[in-house]
PDB file of C-alpha atoms in Angstrom:
ATOM      1  CA  MET A   1     -11.451   2.413   6.705  1.00  0.00           C
ATOM      2  CA  ASN A   2     -14.591   1.393   4.847  1.00  0.00           C
ATOM      3  CA  ASP A   3     -17.019  -0.015   7.417  1.00  0.00           C
ATOM      4  CA  ALA A   4     -18.073  -2.705   4.964  1.00  0.00           C
ATOM      5  CA  THR A   5     -14.623  -4.256   5.135  1.00  0.00           C
ATOM      6  CA  ASN A   6     -14.012  -3.622   8.809  1.00  0.00           C
ATOM      7  CA  LYS A   7     -14.085  -7.356   9.591  1.00  0.00           C
ATOM      8  CA  VAL A   8     -13.545  -9.959   6.883  1.00  0.00           C
ATOM      9  CA  ALA A   9     -14.051 -13.711   7.250  1.00  0.00           C
ATOM     10  CA  ILE A  10     -11.818 -16.248   5.507  1.00  0.00           C
ATOM     11  CA  ILE A  11     -13.475 -19.662   5.303  1.00  0.00           C
ATOM     12  CA  GLY A  12     -10.728 -22.239   5.002  1.00  0.00           C
ATOM     13  CA  GLY A  13      -8.442 -19.779   6.733  1.00  0.00           C
ATOM     14  CA  THR A  14      -6.104 -22.432   8.133  1.00  0.00           C
ATOM     15  CA  GLY A  15      -4.871 -23.452   4.665  1.00  0.00           C
ATOM     16  CA  PRO A  16      -1.850 -21.856   2.939  1.00  0.00           C
ATOM     17  CA  GLN A  17      -3.896 -19.440   0.809  1.00  0.00           C
ATOM     18  CA  GLY A  18      -6.133 -18.459   3.694  1.00  0.00           C
ATOM     19  CA  LYS A  19      -3.238 -17.844   6.050  1.00  0.00           C
ATOM     20  CA  GLY A  20      -1.415 -15.736   3.483  1.00  0.00           C
ATOM     21  CA  LEU A  21      -4.477 -13.596   2.859  1.00  0.00           C
ATOM     22  CA  ALA A  22      -5.035 -13.205   6.603  1.00  0.00           C
ATOM     23  CA  LEU A  23      -1.468 -11.984   7.062  1.00  0.00           C
ATOM     24  CA  ARG A  24      -1.685  -9.490   4.198  1.00  0.00           C
ATOM     25  CA  LEU A  25      -5.081  -8.132   5.201  1.00  0.00           C
ATOM     26  CA  ALA A  26      -4.254  -7.881   8.900  1.00  0.00           C
ATOM     27  CA  GLN A  27      -0.982  -6.152   8.061  1.00  0.00           C
ATOM     28  CA  ALA A  28      -3.079  -3.612   6.139  1.00  0.00           C
ATOM     29  CA  GLY A  29      -5.233  -2.972   9.211  1.00  0.00           C
ATOM     30  CA  VAL A  30      -8.212  -5.180   8.360  1.00  0.00           C
ATOM     31  CA  SER A  31      -9.766  -7.302  11.135  1.00  0.00           C
ATOM     32  CA  VAL A  32      -9.781 -10.953  10.038  1.00  0.00           C
ATOM     33  CA  VAL A  33     -11.776 -13.938  11.274  1.00  0.00           C
ATOM     34  CA  LEU A  34     -10.536 -17.393  10.262  1.00  0.00           C
ATOM     35  CA  GLY A  35     -13.287 -19.972   9.806  1.00  0.00           C
ATOM     36  CA  SER A  36     -12.615 -23.699   9.942  1.00  0.00           C
ATOM     37  CA  ARG A  37     -14.427 -26.981  10.466  1.00  0.00           C
ATOM     38  CA  ASP A  38     -12.085 -27.272  13.461  1.00  0.00           C
ATOM     39  CA  PRO A  39     -12.533 -24.108  15.586  1.00  0.00           C
ATOM     40  CA  ALA A  40      -9.603 -25.016  17.831  1.00  0.00           C
ATOM     41  CA  LYS A  41      -7.304 -25.208  14.804  1.00  0.00           C
ATOM     42  CA  ALA A  42      -8.615 -21.848  13.614  1.00  0.00           C
ATOM     43  CA  GLN A  43      -7.877 -20.287  17.010  1.00  0.00           C
ATOM     44  CA  GLU A  44      -4.383 -21.789  17.090  1.00  0.00           C
ATOM     45  CA  THR A  45      -3.651 -20.581  13.553  1.00  0.00           C
ATOM     46  CA  ALA A  46      -4.890 -17.097  14.423  1.00  0.00           C
ATOM     47  CA  LEU A  47      -2.517 -16.906  17.393  1.00  0.00           C
ATOM     48  CA  GLN A  48       0.382 -18.015  15.189  1.00  0.00           C
ATOM     49  CA  LEU A  49      -0.390 -15.352  12.578  1.00  0.00           C
ATOM     50  CA  VAL A  50      -0.735 -12.624  15.209  1.00  0.00           C
ATOM     51  CA  SER A  51       2.663 -13.681  16.590  1.00  0.00           C
ATOM     52  CA  THR A  52       4.216 -13.581  13.109  1.00  0.00           C
ATOM     53  CA  LEU A  53       2.994 -10.030  12.569  1.00  0.00           C
ATOM     54  CA  ALA A  54       4.039  -8.965  16.063  1.00  0.00           C
ATOM     55  CA  GLU A  55       7.623  -9.823  15.101  1.00  0.00           C
ATOM     56  CA  LEU A  56       7.214  -7.191  12.356  1.00  0.00           C
ATOM     57  CA  ASP A  57       5.908  -4.642  14.899  1.00  0.00           C
ATOM     58  CA  CYS A  58       2.386  -5.014  13.506  1.00  0.00           C
ATOM     59  CA  GLN A  59      -0.460  -5.279  15.985  1.00  0.00           C
ATOM     60  CA  ALA A  60      -2.952  -7.503  14.169  1.00  0.00           C
ATOM     61  CA  ASP A  61      -6.567  -8.396  14.827  1.00  0.00           C
ATOM     62  CA  ILE A  62      -6.951 -12.039  13.765  1.00  0.00           C
ATOM     63  CA  THR A  63      -9.291 -14.469  15.487  1.00  0.00           C
ATOM     64  CA  GLY A  64     -10.374 -18.040  14.785  1.00  0.00           C
ATOM     65  CA  MET A  65     -13.696 -19.827  15.114  1.00  0.00           C
ATOM     66  CA  SER A  66     -16.055 -22.222  13.337  1.00  0.00           C
ATOM     67  CA  MET A  67     -17.018 -21.608   9.714  1.00  0.00           C
ATOM     68  CA  GLU A  68     -20.539 -20.649  10.744  1.00  0.00           C
ATOM     69  CA  ASP A  69     -19.455 -18.243  13.487  1.00  0.00           C
ATOM     70  CA  ALA A  70     -16.845 -16.668  11.211  1.00  0.00           C
ATOM     71  CA  THR A  71     -19.431 -16.087   8.493  1.00  0.00           C
ATOM     72  CA  ASN A  72     -21.757 -14.462  11.006  1.00  0.00           C
ATOM     73  CA  ALA A  73     -18.916 -12.305  12.358  1.00  0.00           C
ATOM     74  CA  ALA A  74     -18.022 -10.809   8.968  1.00  0.00           C
ATOM     75  CA  ASP A  75     -19.360  -7.321   8.401  1.00  0.00           C
ATOM     76  CA  SER A  76     -19.867  -7.762   4.677  1.00  0.00           C
ATOM     77  CA  LEU A  77     -17.195  -9.808   2.893  1.00  0.00           C
ATOM     78  CA  VAL A  78     -16.682 -13.557   3.259  1.00  0.00           C
ATOM     79  CA  ILE A  79     -13.728 -15.101   1.402  1.00  0.00           C
ATOM     80  CA  LEU A  80     -14.030 -18.777   0.462  1.00  0.00           C
ATOM     81  CA  SER A  81     -10.652 -20.509   0.385  1.00  0.00           C
ATOM     82  CA  VAL A  82     -11.361 -24.237   0.607  1.00  0.00           C
ATOM     83  CA  PRO A  83     -10.240 -27.159  -1.579  1.00  0.00           C
ATOM     84  CA  TYR A  84     -12.386 -27.477  -4.682  1.00  0.00           C
ATOM     85  CA  ALA A  85     -13.643 -30.889  -3.557  1.00  0.00           C
ATOM     86  CA  GLY A  86     -15.367 -29.255  -0.587  1.00  0.00           C
ATOM     87  CA  HIS A  87     -16.556 -26.099  -2.363  1.00  0.00           C
ATOM     88  CA  ASP A  88     -20.230 -26.871  -3.000  1.00  0.00           C
ATOM     89  CA  ALA A  89     -20.824 -28.647   0.311  1.00  0.00           C
ATOM     90  CA  THR A  90     -19.302 -25.742   2.241  1.00  0.00           C
ATOM     91  CA  LEU A  91     -21.396 -23.167   0.395  1.00  0.00           C
ATOM     92  CA  THR A  92     -24.594 -25.173   0.836  1.00  0.00           C
ATOM     93  CA  LYS A  93     -23.946 -25.243   4.575  1.00  0.00           C
ATOM     94  CA  LEU A  94     -23.166 -21.519   4.816  1.00  0.00           C
ATOM     95  CA  ALA A  95     -25.747 -20.210   2.326  1.00  0.00           C
ATOM     96  CA  PRO A  96     -28.345 -19.070   4.919  1.00  0.00           C
ATOM     97  CA  LEU A  97     -25.646 -17.124   6.771  1.00  0.00           C
ATOM     98  CA  LEU A  98     -24.437 -15.321   3.634  1.00  0.00           C
ATOM     99  CA  VAL A  99     -27.649 -13.359   3.102  1.00  0.00           C
ATOM    100  CA  GLY A 100     -26.785  -9.650   3.083  1.00  0.00           C
ATOM    101  CA  LYS A 101     -23.073 -10.344   2.470  1.00  0.00           C
ATOM    102  CA  VAL A 102     -20.746 -10.729  -0.502  1.00  0.00           C
ATOM    103  CA  LEU A 103     -18.993 -14.031  -1.178  1.00  0.00           C
ATOM    104  CA  VAL A 104     -15.453 -13.692  -2.541  1.00  0.00           C
ATOM    105  CA  ASP A 105     -14.726 -17.025  -4.213  1.00  0.00           C
ATOM    106  CA  ILE A 106     -11.020 -17.704  -4.778  1.00  0.00           C
ATOM    107  CA  VAL A 107     -11.329 -21.449  -5.434  1.00  0.00           C
ATOM    108  CA  VAL A 108      -9.811 -22.944  -8.601  1.00  0.00           C
ATOM    109  CA  PRO A 109     -11.062 -26.318  -9.961  1.00  0.00           C
ATOM    110  CA  LEU A 110      -7.671 -27.989 -10.262  1.00  0.00           C
ATOM    111  CA  ALA A 111      -7.806 -31.529 -11.596  1.00  0.00           C
ATOM    112  CA  PRO A 112      -7.454 -34.219  -8.910  1.00  0.00           C
ATOM    113  CA  GLY A 113      -3.808 -35.228  -8.682  1.00  0.00           C
ATOM    114  CA  ASN A 114      -2.780 -32.820 -11.442  1.00  0.00           C
ATOM    115  CA  PRO A 115      -2.418 -29.127 -10.539  1.00  0.00           C
ATOM    116  CA  LYS A 116      -1.347 -28.394 -14.127  1.00  0.00           C
ATOM    117  CA  ALA A 117      -4.910 -28.855 -15.374  1.00  0.00           C
ATOM    118  CA  VAL A 118      -8.439 -27.784 -14.470  1.00  0.00           C
ATOM    119  CA  VAL A 119     -11.749 -29.597 -14.621  1.00  0.00           C
ATOM    120  CA  MET A 120     -14.297 -26.841 -15.071  1.00  0.00           C
ATOM    121  CA  PRO A 121     -17.706 -27.424 -13.495  1.00  0.00           C
ATOM    122  CA  GLU A 122     -20.876 -27.658 -15.566  1.00  0.00           C
ATOM    123  CA  ALA A 123     -21.738 -24.016 -14.862  1.00  0.00           C
ATOM    124  CA  GLY A 124     -18.536 -22.934 -16.628  1.00  0.00           C
ATOM    125  CA  SER A 125     -16.434 -21.884 -13.628  1.00  0.00           C
ATOM    126  CA  VAL A 126     -16.367 -22.180  -9.853  1.00  0.00           C
ATOM    127  CA  THR A 127     -17.452 -18.553  -9.560  1.00  0.00           C
ATOM    128  CA  GLU A 128     -20.517 -19.202 -11.713  1.00  0.00           C
ATOM    129  CA  SER A 129     -21.261 -22.415  -9.793  1.00  0.00           C
ATOM    130  CA  ALA A 130     -21.222 -20.472  -6.534  1.00  0.00           C
ATOM    131  CA  GLN A 131     -23.563 -17.810  -7.917  1.00  0.00           C
ATOM    132  CA  LEU A 132     -25.933 -20.487  -9.198  1.00  0.00           C
ATOM    133  CA  LEU A 133     -25.897 -22.274  -5.859  1.00  0.00           C
ATOM    134  CA  LEU A 134     -26.437 -19.153  -3.759  1.00  0.00           C
ATOM    135  CA  GLY A 135     -28.893 -17.372  -6.034  1.00  0.00           C
ATOM    136  CA  ASP A 136     -28.772 -13.823  -7.328  1.00  0.00           C
ATOM    137  CA  ALA A 137     -29.612 -12.267  -3.955  1.00  0.00           C
ATOM    138  CA  ILE A 138     -26.118 -13.100  -2.664  1.00  0.00           C
ATOM    139  CA  PRO A 139     -23.438 -11.490  -4.876  1.00  0.00           C
ATOM    140  CA  VAL A 140     -20.467 -13.697  -5.738  1.00  0.00           C
ATOM    141  CA  VAL A 141     -17.173 -12.113  -6.764  1.00  0.00           C
ATOM    142  CA  GLY A 142     -14.374 -14.223  -8.228  1.00  0.00           C
ATOM    143  CA  ALA A 143     -10.906 -12.964  -7.284  1.00  0.00           C
ATOM    144  CA  LEU A 144      -7.383 -13.881  -6.157  1.00  0.00           C
ATOM    145  CA  HIS A 145      -7.270 -17.023  -8.305  1.00  0.00           C
ATOM    146  CA  ASN A 146      -3.799 -16.461  -9.755  1.00  0.00           C
ATOM    147  CA  VAL A 147      -1.682 -15.371  -6.790  1.00  0.00           C
ATOM    148  CA  SER A 148       0.641 -17.918  -5.206  1.00  0.00           C
ATOM    149  CA  ALA A 149       0.081 -18.893  -1.576  1.00  0.00           C
ATOM    150  CA  ILE A 150       3.848 -18.749  -1.076  1.00  0.00           C
ATOM    151  CA  THR A 151       3.849 -15.173  -2.380  1.00  0.00           C
ATOM    152  CA  LEU A 152       1.054 -14.207   0.004  1.00  0.00           C
ATOM    153  CA  ASN A 153       2.865 -15.697   2.987  1.00  0.00           C
ATOM    154  CA  ASP A 154       6.218 -14.046   2.186  1.00  0.00           C
ATOM    155  CA  LEU A 155       5.779 -10.678   3.876  1.00  0.00           C
ATOM    156  CA  SER A 156       9.325  -9.668   3.000  1.00  0.00           C
ATOM    157  CA  ARG A 157       8.109  -9.001  -0.547  1.00  0.00           C
ATOM    158  CA  SER A 158       5.189  -7.173  -2.081  1.00  0.00           C
ATOM    159  CA  ILE A 159       2.553  -9.126  -3.994  1.00  0.00           C
ATOM    160  CA  ASN A 160       4.092  -9.550  -7.451  1.00  0.00           C
ATOM    161  CA  CYS A 161       0.939  -9.641  -9.547  1.00  0.00           C
ATOM    162  CA  ASP A 162      -2.286  -7.867 -10.382  1.00  0.00           C
ATOM    163  CA  ILE A 163      -5.646  -9.321  -9.388  1.00  0.00           C
ATOM    164  CA  LEU A 164      -8.420  -9.972 -11.901  1.00  0.00           C
ATOM    165  CA  VAL A 165     -11.880  -9.579 -10.368  1.00  0.00           C
ATOM    166  CA  CYS A 166     -15.157 -10.735 -11.925  1.00  0.00           C
ATOM    167  CA  GLY A 167     -18.807 -10.978 -10.979  1.00  0.00           C
ATOM    168  CA  ASN A 168     -22.281  -9.830 -11.925  1.00  0.00           C
ATOM    169  CA  ASP A 169     -22.701  -7.165  -9.217  1.00  0.00           C
ATOM    170  CA  LEU A 170     -20.655  -4.028  -9.888  1.00  0.00           C
ATOM    171  CA  ASN A 171     -20.911  -2.605  -6.367  1.00  0.00           C
ATOM    172  CA  ALA A 172     -19.780  -5.913  -4.876  1.00  0.00           C
ATOM    173  CA  LYS A 173     -16.797  -5.985  -7.250  1.00  0.00           C
ATOM    174  CA  LYS A 174     -15.810  -2.453  -6.299  1.00  0.00           C
ATOM    175  CA  GLN A 175     -15.950  -3.390  -2.631  1.00  0.00           C
ATOM    176  CA  VAL A 176     -13.716  -6.416  -3.205  1.00  0.00           C
ATOM    177  CA  MET A 177     -11.297  -4.439  -5.376  1.00  0.00           C
ATOM    178  CA  ALA A 178     -10.929  -1.828  -2.637  1.00  0.00           C
ATOM    179  CA  LEU A 179     -10.133  -4.569  -0.127  1.00  0.00           C
ATOM    180  CA  ILE A 180      -7.543  -6.146  -2.430  1.00  0.00           C
ATOM    181  CA  GLU A 181      -5.815  -2.826  -3.034  1.00  0.00           C
ATOM    182  CA  LYS A 182      -5.342  -2.430   0.730  1.00  0.00           C
ATOM    183  CA  MET A 183      -2.778  -5.233   0.328  1.00  0.00           C
ATOM    184  CA  GLY A 184      -0.689  -3.018  -1.954  1.00  0.00           C
ATOM    185  CA  THR A 185      -1.519  -4.550  -5.303  1.00  0.00           C
ATOM    186  CA  LYS A 186      -3.743  -3.518  -8.212  1.00  0.00           C
ATOM    187  CA  ALA A 187      -7.166  -5.039  -8.877  1.00  0.00           C
ATOM    188  CA  TYR A 188      -8.898  -4.880 -12.258  1.00  0.00           C
ATOM    189  CA  ASN A 189     -12.574  -5.364 -13.099  1.00  0.00           C
ATOM    190  CA  ALA A 190     -12.392  -8.258 -15.569  1.00  0.00           C
ATOM    191  CA  GLY A 191     -16.106  -8.433 -16.336  1.00  0.00           C
ATOM    192  CA  LEU A 192     -19.068 -10.606 -15.444  1.00  0.00           C
ATOM    193  CA  ALA A 193     -18.899 -13.932 -13.621  1.00  0.00           C
ATOM    194  CA  GLU A 194     -18.411 -15.773 -16.923  1.00  0.00           C
ATOM    195  CA  SER A 195     -14.939 -14.214 -17.154  1.00  0.00           C
ATOM    196  CA  ALA A 196     -13.930 -16.597 -14.372  1.00  0.00           C
ATOM    197  CA  ARG A 197     -13.789 -19.341 -16.989  1.00  0.00           C
ATOM    198  CA  CYS A 198     -10.630 -17.705 -18.345  1.00  0.00           C
ATOM    199  CA  ILE A 199      -9.248 -16.415 -15.048  1.00  0.00           C
ATOM    200  CA  GLU A 200      -9.539 -19.691 -13.145  1.00  0.00           C
ATOM    201  CA  ALA A 201      -8.043 -21.575 -16.099  1.00  0.00           C
ATOM    202  CA  LEU A 202      -4.917 -19.371 -15.957  1.00  0.00           C
ATOM    203  CA  THR A 203      -3.880 -20.855 -12.615  1.00  0.00           C
ATOM    204  CA  PRO A 204      -2.716 -24.282 -13.875  1.00  0.00           C
ATOM    205  CA  ILE A 205      -0.788 -22.537 -16.654  1.00  0.00           C
ATOM    206  CA  LEU A 206       1.050 -20.473 -14.046  1.00  0.00           C
ATOM    207  CA  ILE A 207       1.673 -23.607 -11.973  1.00  0.00           C
ATOM    208  CA  ARG A 208       3.087 -25.361 -15.043  1.00  0.00           C
ATOM    209  CA  LEU A 209       5.435 -22.442 -15.742  1.00  0.00           C
ATOM    210  CA  ASN A 210       6.464 -22.087 -12.125  1.00  0.00           C
ATOM    211  CA  ILE A 211       7.530 -25.712 -11.796  1.00  0.00           C
ATOM    212  CA  SER A 212       9.178 -25.896 -15.227  1.00  0.00           C
ATOM    213  CA  LYS A 213      12.924 -26.494 -15.225  1.00  0.00           C
ATOM    214  CA  ASP A 214      13.120 -24.280 -18.318  1.00  0.00           C
ATOM    215  CA  VAL A 215      11.814 -21.230 -16.440  1.00  0.00           C
ATOM    216  CA  PRO A 216      14.349 -19.470 -14.164  1.00  0.00           C
ATOM    217  CA  PHE A 217      11.808 -18.385 -11.520  1.00  0.00           C
ATOM    218  CA  SER A 218       8.822 -19.604  -9.538  1.00  0.00           C
ATOM    219  CA  HIS A 219       5.686 -18.159  -7.917  1.00  0.00           C
ATOM    220  CA  ALA A 220       5.025 -15.871 -10.886  1.00  0.00           C
ATOM    221  CA  GLY A 221       1.648 -14.209 -11.331  1.00  0.00           C
ATOM    222  CA  VAL A 222      -0.316 -12.209 -13.892  1.00  0.00           C
ATOM    223  CA  ARG A 223       0.570  -8.567 -14.519  1.00  0.00           C
ATOM    224  CA  ILE A 224      -1.460  -6.134 -16.639  1.00  0.00           C
ATOM    225  CA  CYS A 225       1.151  -4.051 -18.457  1.00  0.00           C
ATOM    226  CA  PRO A 226       0.133  -0.608 -19.713  1.00  0.00           C
ATOM    227  CA  PRO A 227       1.903   0.919 -22.714  1.00  0.00           C
ATOM    228  CA  ASP A 228       5.192   2.687 -22.072  1.00  0.00           C
ATOM    229  CA  GLY A 229       4.738   6.175 -20.708  1.00  0.00           C
ATOM    230  CA  HIS A 230       1.442   5.438 -18.916  1.00  0.00           C
TER     231      HIS A 230
END
C-alpha cells in the first residue's frame, strides 16, 4: 500500500457521507481516523463501523478522535466531509495542522432548505474557496461530490458511479485518485480547481433526478461512458 495513504483522516466522519467513506476505505485495507467536534461520538461511531465490517469478516482499522487530533494523525490525506455551513470555519481552525498534507474537499454548497439547488461561493466553488483559504502551499483536491451517501453505506453493492477529481496540483490529484480506486471505482482527472464549479453543481441535479417520481430509480451517480468496443 502507498505509505502516503496508509492512514487517512475524515473530518466530519460521523455524518452519513463520512461513515460511508470510512466503511469503503477500511474495507479496502486503508486505516481511517474519524474526526469530530465531539471525540466521544467519533469513537462510538468508529466502534460501530468496525463492528459492521466484522460481520463481513473484514478486520478494519477505524478510530475516532477530535478533528484536530485526526488531522494530525493522517499521514498525508485529510478528507473534509462537513456541512457547507461549517466549511470555512472548520478549515480556518484546521489550517495550521494541514501543512504538508493534502485536503480532499467533498463538500457541496447546497442551498439552505433546498438540496435541489446550489449557492456557489464567491470564489466559484467550494474547492476553490478552500484553496483560497488555505493558500497554495496546501494542495486542495475536489472529489467525491456526486456519489450518494446511501450508496457508500450499502456494502452489498459496488459504487455505481465514476469519480471526477479536480485541483491545481497534479501529484495531489494522482494520490487522491489512487485512494479512490482502492474502493473499486474509477477516478478521472477533471482538470484544475475551477472545474469544481461544474462538478459540484451536478449534485443537486442528481438529487432532483433521484427524488423524481418520473425516474424509476434513486441514488444514481455520474458515469463516464467510453465508446463501444473500448
